[in-house]
Amino acid sequence: MENVTEIDHPVVKRYLSILRNKKTETAPFRRAMSTIGTILAYQALTDLPMKTYDVETPIQTTTGYEPSSEVFVIPILRAGLSLVDGIISFMPDAKVGHIGVYRDEQTHEPVNYYHNFPGGLKGAYTLVVDPMLATGGSGSHAIKFLKENGADNIKFVSLISAPEGIERLQKDHPDVPIITASIDEKLNENAFIVPGLGDAGDRYFGTL
């Protein structure tokens, strides 16, 4: 799939298996989400623009590197919060905003109920985060909203993606790369990802 990166790594497969297992309890589920969040951040930031400066080591001067643009992490509430700890452990000076979108259970279409993100979206390196890319409606809605507020360099980061959701994002936002740990088989009749892992938010927050 064009503009989609599926991470093929044995450690990711291990932690995905923990997350998929319906017997996994809340604490190990959270640890696995954090670990994969860090790996997703590593992949998503491989082309982060950098600038150089001089660093004095105990031996001599050498070249140091730091980001030349700000990094914003925008989780889609509430499930998107499950990946934030892992991402900011890898990029601790990233700024974190929030956008609240829920899926109407009847229409499966997104409804925006909250947003709060830093100013200066234009030119920033923005990661939109949602663990489950299912229909793509919430993700597309969030990206559109961020673009309307100035964001012009966006990547979508998900744990598990359905082909239907990928197709929707590529149709609506062909300029937005997708980073995911797994592309699963399909959506079922209730718009849940198969095989998936159930409701990521409920499992992470212990609200099953």
JSON list of N, CA and C in Angstrom, two decimals, residues 81-138:
[
{"chain": "A", "resi": 81, "resn": "LEU", "atom": "N", "xyz": [-4.73, 8.16, 23.90]},
{"chain": "A", "resi": 81, "resn": "LEU", "atom": "CA", "xyz": [-3.86, 8.40, 25.06]},
{"chain": "A", "resi": 81, "resn": "LEU", "atom": "C", "xyz": [-3.02, 7.17, 25.39]},
{"chain": "A", "resi": 82, "resn": "SER", "atom": "N", "xyz": [-3.47, 5.99, 25.00]},
{"chain": "A", "resi": 82, "resn": "SER", "atom": "CA", "xyz": [-2.77, 4.76, 25.35]},
{"chain": "A", "resi": 82, "resn": "SER", "atom": "C", "xyz": [-1.38, 4.66, 24.74]},
{"chain": "A", "resi": 83, "resn": "LEU", "atom": "N", "xyz": [-1.13, 5.37, 23.66]},
{"chain": "A", "resi": 83, "resn": "LEU", "atom": "CA", "xyz": [0.18, 5.33, 22.99]},
{"chain": "A", "resi": 83, "resn": "LEU", "atom": "C", "xyz": [1.07, 6.51, 23.35]},
{"chain": "A", "resi": 84, "resn": "VAL", "atom": "N", "xyz": [0.52, 7.51, 24.03]},
{"chain": "A", "resi": 84, "resn": "VAL", "atom": "CA", "xyz": [1.26, 8.76, 24.24]},
{"chain": "A", "resi": 84, "resn": "VAL", "atom": "C", "xyz": [2.48, 8.55, 25.13]},
{"chain": "A", "resi": 85, "resn": "ASP", "atom": "N", "xyz": [2.35, 7.80, 26.22]},
{"chain": "A", "resi": 85, "resn": "ASP", "atom": "CA", "xyz": [3.49, 7.62, 27.12]},
{"chain": "A", "resi": 85, "resn": "ASP", "atom": "C", "xyz": [4.69, 7.03, 26.39]},
{"chain": "A", "resi": 86, "resn": "GLY", "atom": "N", "xyz": [4.45, 6.03, 25.56]},
{"chain": "A", "resi": 86, "resn": "GLY", "atom": "CA", "xyz": [5.54, 5.42, 24.82]},
{"chain": "A", "resi": 86, "resn": "GLY", "atom": "C", "xyz": [6.17, 6.38, 23.82]},
{"chain": "A", "resi": 87, "resn": "ILE", "atom": "N", "xyz": [5.35, 7.20, 23.19]},
{"chain": "A", "resi": 87, "resn": "ILE", "atom": "CA", "xyz": [5.86, 8.15, 22.20]},
{"chain": "A", "resi": 87, "resn": "ILE", "atom": "C", "xyz": [6.70, 9.24, 22.86]},
{"chain": "A", "resi": 88, "resn": "ILE", "atom": "N", "xyz": [6.20, 9.81, 23.96]},
{"chain": "A", "resi": 88, "resn": "ILE", "atom": "CA", "xyz": [6.95, 10.92, 24.57]},
{"chain": "A", "resi": 88, "resn": "ILE", "atom": "C", "xyz": [8.13, 10.42, 25.39]},
{"chain": "A", "resi": 89, "resn": "SER", "atom": "N", "xyz": [8.18, 9.13, 25.71]},
{"chain": "A", "resi": 89, "resn": "SER", "atom": "CA", "xyz": [9.40, 8.61, 26.33]},
{"chain": "A", "resi": 89, "resn": "SER", "atom": "C", "xyz": [10.53, 8.59, 25.31]},
{"chain": "A", "resi": 90, "resn": "PHE", "atom": "N", "xyz": [10.18, 8.46, 24.03]},
{"chain": "A", "resi": 90, "resn": "PHE", "atom": "CA", "xyz": [11.17, 8.51, 22.95]},
{"chain": "A", "resi": 90, "resn": "PHE", "atom": "C", "xyz": [11.47, 9.95, 22.55]},
{"chain": "A", "resi": 91, "resn": "MET", "atom": "N", "xyz": [10.47, 10.82, 22.62]},
{"chain": "A", "resi": 91, "resn": "MET", "atom": "CA", "xyz": [10.62, 12.23, 22.22]},
{"chain": "A", "resi": 91, "resn": "MET", "atom": "C", "xyz": [10.06, 13.09, 23.35]},
{"chain": "A", "resi": 92, "resn": "PRO", "atom": "N", "xyz": [10.82, 13.23, 24.46]},
{"chain": "A", "resi": 92, "resn": "PRO", "atom": "CA", "xyz": [10.26, 13.84, 25.67]},
{"chain": "A", "resi": 92, "resn": "PRO", "atom": "C", "xyz": [9.95, 15.32, 25.58]},
{"chain": "A", "resi": 93, "resn": "ASP", "atom": "N", "xyz": [10.50, 16.02, 24.59]},
{"chain": "A", "resi": 93, "resn": "ASP", "atom": "CA", "xyz": [10.19, 17.44, 24.48]},
{"chain": "A", "resi": 93, "resn": "ASP", "atom": "C", "xyz": [9.06, 17.71, 23.48]},
{"chain": "A", "resi": 94, "resn": "ALA", "atom": "N", "xyz": [8.40, 16.66, 23.01]},
{"chain": "A", "resi": 94, "resn": "ALA", "atom": "CA", "xyz": [7.24, 16.85, 22.13]},
{"chain": "A", "resi": 94, "resn": "ALA", "atom": "C", "xyz": [6.10, 17.50, 22.91]},
{"chain": "A", "resi": 95, "resn": "LYS", "atom": "N", "xyz": [5.35, 18.34, 22.23]},
{"chain": "A", "resi": 95, "resn": "LYS", "atom": "CA", "xyz": [4.16, 18.94, 22.83]},
{"chain": "A", "resi": 95, "resn": "LYS", "atom": "C", "xyz": [2.95, 18.05, 22.54]},
{"chain": "A", "resi": 96, "resn": "VAL", "atom": "N", "xyz": [2.06, 17.95, 23.51]},
{"chain": "A", "resi": 96, "resn": "VAL", "atom": "CA", "xyz": [0.92, 17.06, 23.40]},
{"chain": "A", "resi": 96, "resn": "VAL", "atom": "C", "xyz": [-0.38, 17.86, 23.39]},
{"chain": "A", "resi": 97, "resn": "GLY", "atom": "N", "xyz": [-1.16, 17.68, 22.35]},
{"chain": "A", "resi": 97, "resn": "GLY", "atom": "CA", "xyz": [-2.50, 18.25, 22.29]},
{"chain": "A", "resi": 97, "resn": "GLY", "atom": "C", "xyz": [-3.52, 17.14, 22.34]},
{"chain": "A", "resi": 98, "resn": "HIS", "atom": "N", "xyz": [-4.79, 17.48, 22.21]},
{"chain": "A", "resi": 98, "resn": "HIS", "atom": "CA", "xyz": [-5.85, 16.47, 22.26]},
{"chain": "A", "resi": 98, "resn": "HIS", "atom": "C", "xyz": [-6.97, 16.86, 21.29]},
{"chain": "A", "resi": 99, "resn": "ILE", "atom": "N", "xyz": [-7.56, 15.86, 20.70]},
{"chain": "A", "resi": 99, "resn": "ILE", "atom": "CA", "xyz": [-8.78, 16.09, 19.93]},
{"chain": "A", "resi": 99, "resn": "ILE", "atom": "C", "xyz": [-9.75, 14.97, 20.28]},
{"chain": "A", "resi": 100, "resn": "GLY", "atom": "N", "xyz": [-10.96, 15.37, 20.65]},
{"chain": "A", "resi": 100, "resn": "GLY", "atom": "CA", "xyz": [-11.97, 14.40, 21.05]},
{"chain": "A", "resi": 100, "resn": "GLY", "atom": "C", "xyz": [-12.93, 14.11, 19.92]},
{"chain": "A", "resi": 101, "resn": "VAL", "atom": "N", "xyz": [-12.92, 12.87, 19.48]},
{"chain": "A", "resi": 101, "resn": "VAL", "atom": "CA", "xyz": [-13.82, 12.42, 18.41]},
{"chain": "A", "resi": 101, "resn": "VAL", "atom": "C", "xyz": [-14.42, 11.09, 18.84]},
{"chain": "A", "resi": 102, "resn": "TYR", "atom": "N", "xyz": [-15.73, 10.97, 18.78]},
{"chain": "A", "resi": 102, "resn": "TYR", "atom": "CA", "xyz": [-16.31, 9.66, 19.04]},
{"chain": "A", "resi": 102, "resn": "TYR", "atom": "C", "xyz": [-17.09, 9.21, 17.81]},
{"chain": "A", "resi": 103, "resn": "ARG", "atom": "N", "xyz": [-17.23, 7.90, 17.71]},
{"chain": "A", "resi": 103, "resn": "ARG", "atom": "CA", "xyz": [-17.92, 7.32, 16.56]},
{"chain": "A", "resi": 103, "resn": "ARG", "atom": "C", "xyz": [-19.37, 7.03, 16.93]},
{"chain": "A", "resi": 104, "resn": "ASP", "atom": "N", "xyz": [-20.27, 7.62, 16.19]},
{"chain": "A", "resi": 104, "resn": "ASP", "atom": "CA", "xyz": [-21.69, 7.35, 16.41]},
{"chain": "A", "resi": 104, "resn": "ASP", "atom": "C", "xyz": [-21.97, 5.87, 16.17]},
{"chain": "A", "resi": 105, "resn": "GLU", "atom": "N", "xyz": [-22.55, 5.21, 17.16]},
{"chain": "A", "resi": 105, "resn": "GLU", "atom": "CA", "xyz": [-22.74, 3.76, 17.07]},
{"chain": "A", "resi": 105, "resn": "GLU", "atom": "C", "xyz": [-23.73, 3.36, 15.97]},
{"chain": "A", "resi": 106, "resn": "GLN", "atom": "N", "xyz": [-24.57, 4.27, 15.55]},
{"chain": "A", "resi": 106, "resn": "GLN", "atom": "CA", "xyz": [-25.55, 3.96, 14.51]},
{"chain": "A", "resi": 106, "resn": "GLN", "atom": "C", "xyz": [-24.99, 4.22, 13.11]},
{"chain": "A", "resi": 107, "resn": "THR", "atom": "N", "xyz": [-24.41, 5.40, 12.93]},
{"chain": "A", "resi": 107, "resn": "THR", "atom": "CA", "xyz": [-23.92, 5.78, 11.60]},
{"chain": "A", "resi": 107, "resn": "THR", "atom": "C", "xyz": [-22.46, 5.42, 11.38]},
{"chain": "A", "resi": 108, "resn": "HIS", "atom": "N", "xyz": [-21.73, 5.17, 12.48]},
{"chain": "A", "resi": 108, "resn": "HIS", "atom": "CA", "xyz": [-20.28, 4.93, 12.45]},
{"chain": "A", "resi": 108, "resn": "HIS", "atom": "C", "xyz": [-19.50, 6.14, 11.95]},
{"chain": "A", "resi": 109, "resn": "GLU", "atom": "N", "xyz": [-20.13, 7.31, 11.95]},
{"chain": "A", "resi": 109, "resn": "GLU", "atom": "CA", "xyz": [-19.47, 8.53, 11.51]},
{"chain": "A", "resi": 109, "resn": "GLU", "atom": "C", "xyz": [-18.95, 9.31, 12.72]},
{"chain": "A", "resi": 110, "resn": "PRO", "atom": "N", "xyz": [-17.89, 10.13, 12.53]},
{"chain": "A", "resi": 110, "resn": "PRO", "atom": "CA", "xyz": [-17.26, 10.82, 13.65]},
{"chain": "A", "resi": 110, "resn": "PRO", "atom": "C", "xyz": [-18.04, 12.06, 14.10]},
{"chain": "A", "resi": 111, "resn": "VAL", "atom": "N", "xyz": [-17.95, 12.31, 15.39]},
{"chain": "A", "resi": 111, "resn": "VAL", "atom": "CA", "xyz": [-18.51, 13.52, 15.99]},
{"chain": "A", "resi": 111, "resn": "VAL", "atom": "C", "xyz": [-17.42, 14.16, 16.84]},
{"chain": "A", "resi": 112, "resn": "ASN", "atom": "N", "xyz": [-17.13, 15.44, 16.59]},
{"chain": "A", "resi": 112, "resn": "ASN", "atom": "CA", "xyz": [-16.08, 16.15, 17.32]},
{"chain": "A", "resi": 112, "resn": "ASN", "atom": "C", "xyz": [-16.68, 16.77, 18.58]},
{"chain": "A", "resi": 113, "resn": "TYR", "atom": "N", "xyz": [-16.11, 16.47, 19.75]},
{"chain": "A", "resi": 113, "resn": "TYR", "atom": "CA", "xyz": [-16.66, 17.02, 20.98]},
{"chain": "A", "resi": 113, "resn": "TYR", "atom": "C", "xyz": [-15.66, 17.84, 21.80]},
{"chain": "A", "resi": 114, "resn": "TYR", "atom": "N", "xyz": [-14.35, 17.82, 21.42]},
{"chain": "A", "resi": 114, "resn": "TYR", "atom": "CA", "xyz": [-13.35, 18.54, 22.22]},
{"chain": "A", "resi": 114, "resn": "TYR", "atom": "C", "xyz": [-12.07, 18.70, 21.41]},
{"chain": "A", "resi": 115, "resn": "HIS", "atom": "N", "xyz": [-11.37, 19.81, 21.62]},
{"chain": "A", "resi": 115, "resn": "HIS", "atom": "CA", "xyz": [-10.01, 19.93, 21.10]},
{"chain": "A", "resi": 115, "resn": "HIS", "atom": "C", "xyz": [-9.21, 20.92, 21.94]},
{"chain": "A", "resi": 116, "resn": "ASN", "atom": "N", "xyz": [-7.94, 20.65, 22.07]},
{"chain": "A", "resi": 116, "resn": "ASN", "atom": "CA", "xyz": [-7.01, 21.53, 22.77]},
{"chain": "A", "resi": 116, "resn": "ASN", "atom": "C", "xyz": [-5.61, 21.15, 22.32]},
{"chain": "A", "resi": 117, "resn": "PHE", "atom": "N", "xyz": [-5.02, 21.99, 21.49]},
{"chain": "A", "resi": 117, "resn": "PHE", "atom": "CA", "xyz": [-3.68, 21.70, 21.03]},
{"chain": "A", "resi": 117, "resn": "PHE", "atom": "C", "xyz": [-2.86, 22.98, 20.95]},
{"chain": "A", "resi": 118, "resn": "PRO", "atom": "N", "xyz": [-1.52, 22.84, 20.96]},
{"chain": "A", "resi": 118, "resn": "PRO", "atom": "CA", "xyz": [-0.65, 24.02, 20.98]},
{"chain": "A", "resi": 118, "resn": "PRO", "atom": "C", "xyz": [-0.81, 24.86, 19.72]},
{"chain": "A", "resi": 119, "resn": "GLY", "atom": "N", "xyz": [-0.52, 26.13, 19.85]},
{"chain": "A", "resi": 119, "resn": "GLY", "atom": "CA", "xyz": [-0.44, 26.98, 18.67]},
{"chain": "A", "resi": 119, "resn": "GLY", "atom": "C", "xyz": [0.80, 26.64, 17.86]},
{"chain": "A", "resi": 120, "resn": "GLY", "atom": "N", "xyz": [0.85, 27.14, 16.65]},
{"chain": "A", "resi": 120, "resn": "GLY", "atom": "CA", "xyz": [2.02, 26.89, 15.83]},
{"chain": "A", "resi": 120, "resn": "GLY", "atom": "C", "xyz": [2.00, 25.58, 15.09]},
{"chain": "A", "resi": 121, "resn": "LEU", "atom": "N", "xyz": [0.81, 25.09, 14.75]},
{"chain": "A", "resi": 121, "resn": "LEU", "atom": "CA", "xyz": [0.73, 23.84, 14.00]},
{"chain": "A", "resi": 121, "resn": "LEU", "atom": "C", "xyz": [1.40, 23.93, 12.64]},
{"chain": "A", "resi": 122, "resn": "LYS", "atom": "N", "xyz": [1.32, 25.09, 12.02]},
{"chain": "A", "resi": 122, "resn": "LYS", "atom": "CA", "xyz": [1.94, 25.25, 10.70]},
{"chain": "A", "resi": 122, "resn": "LYS", "atom": "C", "xyz": [3.45, 25.10, 10.83]},
{"chain": "A", "resi": 123, "resn": "GLY", "atom": "N", "xyz": [4.00, 24.19, 10.06]},
{"chain": "A", "resi": 123, "resn": "GLY", "atom": "CA", "xyz": [5.43, 23.95, 10.08]},
{"chain": "A", "resi": 123, "resn": "GLY", "atom": "C", "xyz": [5.88, 22.94, 11.11]},
{"chain": "A", "resi": 124, "resn": "ALA", "atom": "N", "xyz": [5.00, 22.58, 12.04]},
{"chain": "A", "resi": 124, "resn": "ALA", "atom": "CA", "xyz": [5.36, 21.58, 13.05]},
{"chain": "A", "resi": 124, "resn": "ALA", "atom": "C", "xyz": [5.24, 20.17, 12.47]},
{"chain": "A", "resi": 125, "resn": "TYR", "atom": "N", "xyz": [5.92, 19.25, 13.10]},
{"chain": "A", "resi": 125, "resn": "TYR", "atom": "CA", "xyz": [5.90, 17.84, 12.73]},
{"chain": "A", "resi": 125, "resn": "TYR", "atom": "C", "xyz": [4.83, 17.19, 13.60]},
{"chain": "A", "resi": 126, "resn": "THR", "atom": "N", "xyz": [3.68, 16.88, 13.02]},
{"chain": "A", "resi": 126, "resn": "THR", "atom": "CA", "xyz": [2.50, 16.51, 13.80]},
{"chain": "A", "resi": 126, "resn": "THR", "atom": "C", "xyz": [2.16, 15.03, 13.63]},
{"chain": "A", "resi": 127, "resn": "LEU", "atom": "N", "xyz": [2.08, 14.33, 14.77]},
{"chain": "A", "resi": 127, "resn": "LEU", "atom": "CA", "xyz": [1.68, 12.93, 14.78]},
{"chain": "A", "resi": 127, "resn": "LEU", "atom": "C", "xyz": [0.27, 12.82, 15.34]},
{"chain": "A", "resi": 128, "resn": "VAL", "atom": "N", "xyz": [-0.67, 12.38, 14.51]},
{"chain": "A", "resi": 128, "resn": "VAL", "atom": "CA", "xyz": [-2.03, 12.09, 14.97]},
{"chain": "A", "resi": 128, "resn": "VAL", "atom": "C", "xyz": [-2.06, 10.63, 15.39]},
{"chain": "A", "resi": 129, "resn": "VAL", "atom": "N", "xyz": [-2.51, 10.39, 16.62]},
{"chain": "A", "resi": 129, "resn": "VAL", "atom": "CA", "xyz": [-2.35, 9.07, 17.24]},
{"chain": "A", "resi": 129, "resn": "VAL", "atom": "C", "xyz": [-3.70, 8.46, 17.59]},
{"chain": "A", "resi": 130, "resn": "ASP", "atom": "N", "xyz": [-3.93, 7.24, 17.11]},
{"chain": "A", "resi": 130, "resn": "ASP", "atom": "CA", "xyz": [-5.13, 6.48, 17.46]},
{"chain": "A", "resi": 130, "resn": "ASP", "atom": "C", "xyz": [-4.77, 5.00, 17.33]},
{"chain": "A", "resi": 131, "resn": "PRO", "atom": "N", "xyz": [-4.92, 4.20, 18.38]},
{"chain": "A", "resi": 131, "resn": "PRO", "atom": "CA", "xyz": [-4.44, 2.82, 18.30]},
{"chain": "A", "resi": 131, "resn": "PRO", "atom": "C", "xyz": [-5.15, 1.96, 17.26]},
{"chain": "A", "resi": 132, "resn": "MET", "atom": "N", "xyz": [-6.43, 2.25, 16.99]},
{"chain": "A", "resi": 132, "resn": "MET", "atom": "CA", "xyz": [-7.20, 1.41, 16.08]},
{"chain": "A", "resi": 132, "resn": "MET", "atom": "C", "xyz": [-7.70, 2.24, 14.90]},
{"chain": "A", "resi": 133, "resn": "LEU", "atom": "N", "xyz": [-7.14, 1.99, 13.73]},
{"chain": "A", "resi": 133, "resn": "LEU", "atom": "CA", "xyz": [-7.62, 2.63, 12.50]},
{"chain": "A", "resi": 133, "resn": "LEU", "atom": "C", "xyz": [-8.64, 1.67, 11.89]},
{"chain": "A", "resi": 134, "resn": "ALA", "atom": "N", "xyz": [-9.91, 1.90, 12.19]},
{"chain": "A", "resi": 134, "resn": "ALA", "atom": "CA", "xyz": [-10.98, 0.98, 11.78]},
{"chain": "A", "resi": 134, "resn": "ALA", "atom": "C", "xyz": [-11.63, 1.47, 10.49]},
{"chain": "A", "resi": 135, "resn": "THR", "atom": "N", "xyz": [-12.70, 2.24, 10.59]},
{"chain": "A", "resi": 135, "resn": "THR", "atom": "CA", "xyz": [-13.34, 2.78, 9.38]},
{"chain": "A", "resi": 135, "resn": "THR", "atom": "C", "xyz": [-12.54, 3.92, 8.78]},
{"chain": "A", "resi": 136, "resn": "GLY", "atom": "N", "xyz": [-11.71, 4.57, 9.59]},
{"chain": "A", "resi": 136, "resn": "GLY", "atom": "CA", "xyz": [-10.97, 5.74, 9.14]},
{"chain": "A", "resi": 136, "resn": "GLY", "atom": "C", "xyz": [-11.73, 7.04, 9.32]},
{"chain": "A", "resi": 137, "resn": "GLY", "atom": "N", "xyz": [-12.98, 6.97, 9.76]},
{"chain": "A", "resi": 137, "resn": "GLY", "atom": "CA", "xyz": [-13.78, 8.17, 9.89]},
{"chain": "A", "resi": 137, "resn": "GLY", "atom": "C", "xyz": [-13.23, 9.15, 10.92]},
{"chain": "A", "resi": 138, "resn": "SER", "atom": "N", "xyz": [-12.90, 8.65, 12.11]},
{"chain": "A", "resi": 138, "resn": "SER", "atom": "CA", "xyz": [-12.37, 9.53, 13.16]},
{"chain": "A", "resi": 138, "resn": "SER", "atom": "C", "xyz": [-11.02, 10.10, 12.77]}
]
